[in-house]
Short mmCIF file of C-alpha atoms and ligand atoms in Angstrom, two decimals:
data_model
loop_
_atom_site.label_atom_id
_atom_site.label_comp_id
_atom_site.label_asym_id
_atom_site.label_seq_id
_atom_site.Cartn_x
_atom_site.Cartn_y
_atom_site.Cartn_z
CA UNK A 102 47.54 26.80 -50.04
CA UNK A 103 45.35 26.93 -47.02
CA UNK A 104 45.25 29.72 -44.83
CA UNK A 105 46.42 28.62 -40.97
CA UNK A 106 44.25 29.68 -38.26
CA UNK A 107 45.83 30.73 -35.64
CA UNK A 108 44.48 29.29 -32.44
CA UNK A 109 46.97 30.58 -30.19
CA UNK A 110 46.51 34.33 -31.36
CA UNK A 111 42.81 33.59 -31.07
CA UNK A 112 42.93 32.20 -27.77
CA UNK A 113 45.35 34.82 -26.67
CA UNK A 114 42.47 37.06 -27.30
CA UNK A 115 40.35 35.36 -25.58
CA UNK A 116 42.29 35.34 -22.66
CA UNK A 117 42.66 39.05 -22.72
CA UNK A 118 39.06 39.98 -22.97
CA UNK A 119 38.72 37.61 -20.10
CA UNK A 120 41.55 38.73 -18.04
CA UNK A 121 39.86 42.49 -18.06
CA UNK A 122 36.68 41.37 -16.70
CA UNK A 123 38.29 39.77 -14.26
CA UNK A 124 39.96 42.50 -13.12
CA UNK A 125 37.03 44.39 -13.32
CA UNK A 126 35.41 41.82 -10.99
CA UNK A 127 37.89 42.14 -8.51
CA UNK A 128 37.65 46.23 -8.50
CA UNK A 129 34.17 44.90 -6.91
CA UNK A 130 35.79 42.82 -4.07
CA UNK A 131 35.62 39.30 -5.69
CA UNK A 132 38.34 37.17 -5.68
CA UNK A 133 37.23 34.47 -8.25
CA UNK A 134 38.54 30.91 -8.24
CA UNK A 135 38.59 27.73 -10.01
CA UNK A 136 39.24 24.49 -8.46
CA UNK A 137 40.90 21.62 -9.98
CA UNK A 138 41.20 18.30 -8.72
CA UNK A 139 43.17 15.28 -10.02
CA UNK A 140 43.50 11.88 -8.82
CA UNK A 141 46.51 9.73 -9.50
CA UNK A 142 49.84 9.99 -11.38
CA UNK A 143 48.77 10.11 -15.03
CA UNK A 144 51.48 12.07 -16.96
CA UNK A 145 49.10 13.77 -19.21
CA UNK A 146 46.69 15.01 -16.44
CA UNK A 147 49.93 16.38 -14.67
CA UNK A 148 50.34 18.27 -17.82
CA UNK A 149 47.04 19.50 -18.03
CA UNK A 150 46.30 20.49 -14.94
CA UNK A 151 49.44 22.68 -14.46
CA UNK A 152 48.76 24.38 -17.95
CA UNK A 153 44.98 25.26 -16.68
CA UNK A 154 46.91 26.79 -13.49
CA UNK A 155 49.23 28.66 -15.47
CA UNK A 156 46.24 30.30 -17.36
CA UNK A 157 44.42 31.22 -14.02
CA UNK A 158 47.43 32.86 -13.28
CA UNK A 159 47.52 34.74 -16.60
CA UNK A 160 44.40 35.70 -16.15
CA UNK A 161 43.99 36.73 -12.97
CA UNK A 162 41.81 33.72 -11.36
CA UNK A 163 42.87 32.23 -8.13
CA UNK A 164 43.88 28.28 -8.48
CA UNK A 165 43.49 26.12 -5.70
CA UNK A 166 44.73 22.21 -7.08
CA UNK A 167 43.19 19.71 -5.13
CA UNK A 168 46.07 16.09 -6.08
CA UNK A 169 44.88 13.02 -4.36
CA UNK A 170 46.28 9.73 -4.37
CA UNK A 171 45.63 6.94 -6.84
CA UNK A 172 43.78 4.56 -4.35
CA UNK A 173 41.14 7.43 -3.51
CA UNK A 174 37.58 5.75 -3.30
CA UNK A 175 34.66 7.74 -5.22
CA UNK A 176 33.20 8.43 -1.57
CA UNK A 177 36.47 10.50 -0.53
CA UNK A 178 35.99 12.35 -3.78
CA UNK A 179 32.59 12.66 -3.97
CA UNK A 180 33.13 14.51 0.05
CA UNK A 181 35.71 16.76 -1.80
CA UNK A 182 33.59 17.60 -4.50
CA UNK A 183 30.58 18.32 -1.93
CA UNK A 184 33.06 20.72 0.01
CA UNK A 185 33.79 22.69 -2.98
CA UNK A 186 30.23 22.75 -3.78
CA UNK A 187 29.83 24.66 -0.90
CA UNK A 188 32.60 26.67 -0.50
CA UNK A 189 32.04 30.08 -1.59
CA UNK A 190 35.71 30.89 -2.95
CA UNK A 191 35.12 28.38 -5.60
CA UNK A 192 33.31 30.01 -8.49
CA UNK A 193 34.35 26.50 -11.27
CA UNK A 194 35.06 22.94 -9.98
CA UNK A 195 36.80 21.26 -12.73
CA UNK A 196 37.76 17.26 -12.24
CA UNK A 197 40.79 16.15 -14.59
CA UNK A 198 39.66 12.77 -16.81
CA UNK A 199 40.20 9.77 -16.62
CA UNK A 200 39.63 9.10 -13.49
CA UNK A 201 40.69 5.69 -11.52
CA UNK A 202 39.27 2.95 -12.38
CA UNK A 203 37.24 2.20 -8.71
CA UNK A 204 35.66 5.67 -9.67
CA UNK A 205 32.39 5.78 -11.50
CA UNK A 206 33.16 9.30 -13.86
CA UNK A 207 29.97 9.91 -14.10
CA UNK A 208 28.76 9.79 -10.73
CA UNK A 209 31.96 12.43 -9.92
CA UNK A 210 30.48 14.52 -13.06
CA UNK A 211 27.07 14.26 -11.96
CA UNK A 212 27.78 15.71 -8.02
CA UNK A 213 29.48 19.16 -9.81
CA UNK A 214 27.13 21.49 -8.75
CA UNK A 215 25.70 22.66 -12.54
CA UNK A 216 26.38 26.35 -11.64
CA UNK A 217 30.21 25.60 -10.94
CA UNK A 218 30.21 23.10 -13.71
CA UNK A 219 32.34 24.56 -16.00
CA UNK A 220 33.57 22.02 -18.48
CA UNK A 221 29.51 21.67 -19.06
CA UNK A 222 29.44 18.02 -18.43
CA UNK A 223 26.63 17.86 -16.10
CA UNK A 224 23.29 16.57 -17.37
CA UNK A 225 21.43 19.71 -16.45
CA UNK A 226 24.13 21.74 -18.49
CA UNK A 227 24.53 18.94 -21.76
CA UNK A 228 20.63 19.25 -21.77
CA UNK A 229 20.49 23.00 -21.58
CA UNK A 230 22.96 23.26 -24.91
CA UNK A 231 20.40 20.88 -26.59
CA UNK A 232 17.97 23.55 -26.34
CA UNK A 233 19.90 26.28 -26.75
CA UNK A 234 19.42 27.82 -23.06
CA UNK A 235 22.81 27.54 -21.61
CA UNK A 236 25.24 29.29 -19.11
CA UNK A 237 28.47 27.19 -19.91
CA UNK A 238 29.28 25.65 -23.22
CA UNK A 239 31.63 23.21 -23.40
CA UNK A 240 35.09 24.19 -23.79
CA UNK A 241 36.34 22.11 -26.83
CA UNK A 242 33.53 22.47 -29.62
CA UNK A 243 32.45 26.41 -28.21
CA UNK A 244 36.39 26.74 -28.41
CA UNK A 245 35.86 25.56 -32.72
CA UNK A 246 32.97 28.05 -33.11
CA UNK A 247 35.32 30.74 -31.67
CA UNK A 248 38.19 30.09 -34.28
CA UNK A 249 35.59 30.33 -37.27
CA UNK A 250 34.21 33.29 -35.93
CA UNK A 251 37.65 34.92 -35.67
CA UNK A 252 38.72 33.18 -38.99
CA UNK A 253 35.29 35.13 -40.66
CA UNK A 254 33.88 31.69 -41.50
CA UNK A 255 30.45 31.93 -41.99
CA UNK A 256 28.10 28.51 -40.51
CA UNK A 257 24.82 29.51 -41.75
CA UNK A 258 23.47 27.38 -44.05
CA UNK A 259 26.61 25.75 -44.71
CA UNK A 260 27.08 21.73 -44.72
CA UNK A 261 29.55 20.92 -41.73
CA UNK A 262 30.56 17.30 -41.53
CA UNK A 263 32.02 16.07 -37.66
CA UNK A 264 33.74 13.01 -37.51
CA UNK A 265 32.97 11.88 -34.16
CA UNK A 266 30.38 11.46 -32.03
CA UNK A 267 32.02 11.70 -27.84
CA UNK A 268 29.44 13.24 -25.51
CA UNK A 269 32.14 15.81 -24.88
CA UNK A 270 33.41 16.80 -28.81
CA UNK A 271 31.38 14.99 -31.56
CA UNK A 272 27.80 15.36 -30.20
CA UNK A 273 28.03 18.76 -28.85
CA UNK A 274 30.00 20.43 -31.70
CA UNK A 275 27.11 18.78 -34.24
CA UNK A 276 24.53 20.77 -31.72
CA UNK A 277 26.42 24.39 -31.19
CA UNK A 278 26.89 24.13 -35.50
CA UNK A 279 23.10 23.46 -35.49
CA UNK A 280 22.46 26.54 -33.44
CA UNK A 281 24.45 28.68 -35.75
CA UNK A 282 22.38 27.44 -38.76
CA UNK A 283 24.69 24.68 -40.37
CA UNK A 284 23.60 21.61 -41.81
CA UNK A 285 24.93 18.70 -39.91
CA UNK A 286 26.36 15.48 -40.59
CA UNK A 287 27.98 13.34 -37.62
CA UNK A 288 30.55 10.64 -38.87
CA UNK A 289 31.44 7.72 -36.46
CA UNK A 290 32.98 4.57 -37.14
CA UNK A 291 29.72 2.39 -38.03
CA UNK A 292 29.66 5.29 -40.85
CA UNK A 293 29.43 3.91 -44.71
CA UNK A 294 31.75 4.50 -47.10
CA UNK A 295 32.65 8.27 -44.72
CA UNK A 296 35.03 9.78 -47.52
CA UNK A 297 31.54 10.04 -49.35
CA UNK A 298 30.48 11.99 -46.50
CA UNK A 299 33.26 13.91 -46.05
CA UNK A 300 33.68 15.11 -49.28
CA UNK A 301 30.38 16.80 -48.52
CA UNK A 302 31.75 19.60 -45.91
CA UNK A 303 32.32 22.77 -46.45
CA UNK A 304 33.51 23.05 -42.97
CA UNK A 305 34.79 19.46 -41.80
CA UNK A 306 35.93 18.85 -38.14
CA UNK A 307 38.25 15.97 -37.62
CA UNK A 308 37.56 14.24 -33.50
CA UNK A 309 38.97 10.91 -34.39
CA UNK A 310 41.68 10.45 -31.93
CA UNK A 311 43.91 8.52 -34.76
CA UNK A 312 46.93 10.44 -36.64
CA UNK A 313 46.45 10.89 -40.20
CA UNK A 314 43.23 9.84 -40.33
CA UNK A 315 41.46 12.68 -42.72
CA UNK A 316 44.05 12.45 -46.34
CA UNK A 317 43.44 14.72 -49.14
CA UNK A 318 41.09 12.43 -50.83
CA UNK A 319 38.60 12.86 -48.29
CA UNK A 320 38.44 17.01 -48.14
CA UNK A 321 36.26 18.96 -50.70
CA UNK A 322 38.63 21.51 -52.44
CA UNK A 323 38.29 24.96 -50.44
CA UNK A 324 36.58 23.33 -47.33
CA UNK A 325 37.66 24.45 -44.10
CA UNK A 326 39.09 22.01 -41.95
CA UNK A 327 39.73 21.77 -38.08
CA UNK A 328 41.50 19.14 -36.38
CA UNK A 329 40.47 18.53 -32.66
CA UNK A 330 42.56 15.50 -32.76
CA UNK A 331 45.77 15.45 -30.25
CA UNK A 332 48.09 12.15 -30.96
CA UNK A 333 51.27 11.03 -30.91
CA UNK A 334 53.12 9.91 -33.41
CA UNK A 335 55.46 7.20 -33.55
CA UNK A 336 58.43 9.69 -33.07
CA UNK A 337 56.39 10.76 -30.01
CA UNK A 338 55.30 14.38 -31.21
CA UNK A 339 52.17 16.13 -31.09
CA UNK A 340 49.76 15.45 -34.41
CA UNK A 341 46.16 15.92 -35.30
CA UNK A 342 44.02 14.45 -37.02
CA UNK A 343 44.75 15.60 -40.26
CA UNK A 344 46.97 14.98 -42.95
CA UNK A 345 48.38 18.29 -42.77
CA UNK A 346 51.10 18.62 -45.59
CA UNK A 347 48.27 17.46 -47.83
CA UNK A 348 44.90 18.53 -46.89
CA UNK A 349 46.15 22.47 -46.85
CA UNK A 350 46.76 21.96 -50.46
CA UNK A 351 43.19 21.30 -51.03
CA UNK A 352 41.57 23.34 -47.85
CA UNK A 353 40.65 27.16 -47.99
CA UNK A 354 41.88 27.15 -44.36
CA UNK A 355 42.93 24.48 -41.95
CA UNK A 356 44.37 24.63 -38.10
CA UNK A 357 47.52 23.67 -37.28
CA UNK A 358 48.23 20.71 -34.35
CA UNK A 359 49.59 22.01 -32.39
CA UNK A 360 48.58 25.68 -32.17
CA UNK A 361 45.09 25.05 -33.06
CA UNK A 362 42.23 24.17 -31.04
CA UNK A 363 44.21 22.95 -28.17
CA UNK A 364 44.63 26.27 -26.96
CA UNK A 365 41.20 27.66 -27.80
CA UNK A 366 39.82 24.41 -25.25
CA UNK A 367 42.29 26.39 -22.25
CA UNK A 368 40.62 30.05 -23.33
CA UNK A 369 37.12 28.87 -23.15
CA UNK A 370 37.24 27.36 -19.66
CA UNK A 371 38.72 30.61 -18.26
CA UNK A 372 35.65 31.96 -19.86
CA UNK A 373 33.39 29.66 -18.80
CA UNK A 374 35.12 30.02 -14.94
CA UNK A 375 34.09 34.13 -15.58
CA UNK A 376 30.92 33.56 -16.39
CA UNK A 377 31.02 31.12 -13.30
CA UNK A 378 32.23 33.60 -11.01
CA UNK A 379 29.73 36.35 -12.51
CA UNK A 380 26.69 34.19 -11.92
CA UNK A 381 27.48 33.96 -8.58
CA UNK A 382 28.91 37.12 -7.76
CA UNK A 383 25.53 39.11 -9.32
P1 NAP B 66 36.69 9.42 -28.45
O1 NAP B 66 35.78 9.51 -27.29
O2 NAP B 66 37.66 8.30 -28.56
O3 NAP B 66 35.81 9.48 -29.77
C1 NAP B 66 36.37 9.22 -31.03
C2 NAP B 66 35.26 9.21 -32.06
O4 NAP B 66 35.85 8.90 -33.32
C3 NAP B 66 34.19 8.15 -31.79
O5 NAP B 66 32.91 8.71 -31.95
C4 NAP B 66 34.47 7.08 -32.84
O6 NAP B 66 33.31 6.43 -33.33
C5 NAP B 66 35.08 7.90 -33.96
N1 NAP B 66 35.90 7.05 -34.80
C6 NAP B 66 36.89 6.22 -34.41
N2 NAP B 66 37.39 5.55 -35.47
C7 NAP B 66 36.68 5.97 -36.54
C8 NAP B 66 36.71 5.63 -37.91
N3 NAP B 66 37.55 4.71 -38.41
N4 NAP B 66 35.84 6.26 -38.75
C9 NAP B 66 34.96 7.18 -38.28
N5 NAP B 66 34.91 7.52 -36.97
C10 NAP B 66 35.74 6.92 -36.12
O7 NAP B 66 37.59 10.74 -28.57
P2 NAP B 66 37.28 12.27 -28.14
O8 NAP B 66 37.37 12.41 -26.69
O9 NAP B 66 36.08 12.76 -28.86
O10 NAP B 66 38.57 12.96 -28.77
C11 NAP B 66 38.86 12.88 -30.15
C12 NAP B 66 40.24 13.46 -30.39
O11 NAP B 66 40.24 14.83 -30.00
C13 NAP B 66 41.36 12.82 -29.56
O12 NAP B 66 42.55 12.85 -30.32
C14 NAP B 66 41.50 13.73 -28.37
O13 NAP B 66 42.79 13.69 -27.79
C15 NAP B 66 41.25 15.06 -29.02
N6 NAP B 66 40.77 16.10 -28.12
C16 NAP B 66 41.38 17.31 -28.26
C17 NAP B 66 40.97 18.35 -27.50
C18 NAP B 66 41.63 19.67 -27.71
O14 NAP B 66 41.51 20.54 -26.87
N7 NAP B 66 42.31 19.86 -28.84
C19 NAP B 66 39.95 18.20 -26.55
C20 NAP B 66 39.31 16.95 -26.45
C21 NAP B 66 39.74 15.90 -27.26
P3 NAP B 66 32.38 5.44 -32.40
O15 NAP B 66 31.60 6.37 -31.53
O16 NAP B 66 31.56 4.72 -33.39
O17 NAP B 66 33.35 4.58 -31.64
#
């Protein structure tokens, strides 16, 4: 049986080493802040945005929620996202996806300021993980490294397989496993015959999107596997990726959905909003 990491406990941690240097920021008069702005009534951005709140609050950041309407034109937002630019009581500007459709996301992703940019999806930032010179990392795949840190899984020089290639899991987990030294493989769905490839990891990360994708079959026996994947099933709860009940009976260790990397994504941008508000508060 695998063993579970913990992503909670991990994140918790996280949280707590953040939380102290925020408080040791504020000793020195700063009052750090994150923005976050959402436009329109999706459910699942409601949700999202009130649980990065919740963690500003347990950690000591001020929140300042910026909800516009549905019909807001990219101009209105674009002028919002200029004003927090600028204002000096933001330290991290973080705009909830998807956005409307009359909104171009990248244009909106592309105004963030790259020093208050910190879900790292500005072109300055992307291009400043692919060589290794970065301030912010981005939150889901630095949030993965964490939890095999923590977990005492070593990446050098081991093969790690990603199924997946978005711009903001796939692609930049494949690079931040390159910088630790791990040969990579990124799986996608014009991939041949990918239980082949698959069967290859010794640490394989699931970013699918579809429940039950990654079976037994598929998972070399003491691989470690970790399931970015956040679904619904059709009983409406919360899967991964990953064929749990089976694939721990094959995996040396495997995180759980939820309780896995979920919360590690929330610890990382409350570190990525500290080191945010350290840049600019030198
Ligand atoms: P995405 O943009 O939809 O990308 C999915 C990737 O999976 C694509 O690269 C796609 O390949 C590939 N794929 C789809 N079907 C495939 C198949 N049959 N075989 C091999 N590859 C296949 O999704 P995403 O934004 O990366 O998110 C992936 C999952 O992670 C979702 O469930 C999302 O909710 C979850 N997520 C979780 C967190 C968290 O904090 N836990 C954060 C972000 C995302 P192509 O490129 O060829 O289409």
């Amino acid at each position: 049986m695998a063993a579970i990491i913990n992503g909670k406990e991990i994140a918790a941690n996280v949280k707590a080493e953040v939380r102290a240097e925020v408080e040791a920021l504020k000793a020195k008069g700063a009052n750090p802040g994150l923005a976050v702005v959402l436009v329109g009534n999706n459910p699942a951005s409601r949700v999202y945005v009130s649980n990065k709140e919740k963690d500003c609050a347990e950690v000591g950041f001020a929140s300042y929620e910026y909800a516009l309407p549905e019909e807001t034109t990219e101009e209105e937002l674009l002028e919002l996202v200029a004003k927090l630019n600028a204002d000096p009581k933001i330290n991290g500007i973080l705009v909830q996806l998807p956005l409307p459709k009359q909104i171009c996301e990248q244009t909106i992703l592309h105004a963030i300021s790259p020093s208050k940019d910190v879900d790292a999806f500005h072109p300055e930032n992307v291009g400043r993980i692919m060589i290794g010179d970065y301030s912010f990392l981005p939150c889901t795949p630095a949030g993965v490294i964490e939890m095999l840190d923590a977990a005492g899984v070593d990446i050098n020089g081991k093969h790690c397989v990603v199924i997946g290639r978005s711009n903001i899991v796939g692609k930049p987990m494949g690079m931040l496993l390159l910088h630790r030294n791990g040969t990579v493989t990124i799986c996608h769905s014009r991939t041949k015959d990918l239980a082949e490839q698959t069967r290859q990891a010794d640490i394989l990360i699931a970013a699918v999107g579809k429940a039950d994708f990654v079976t037994a079959d598929m998972v070399k026996p003491g691989a470690v596997v970790i399931d970015v994947g956040m679904n619904r099933n059709a009983e409406g709860k919360l899967v991964g990726d990953v064929c749990y009940d089976e694939v721990e009976k094959v995996a040396s260790a495997i995180t759980p959905v939820p309780g896995g990397v979920g919360p590690m994504t929330r610890a990382i941008l409350m570190r990525n909003t500290l080191t945010a508000a350290k840049m600019q508060n030198p």
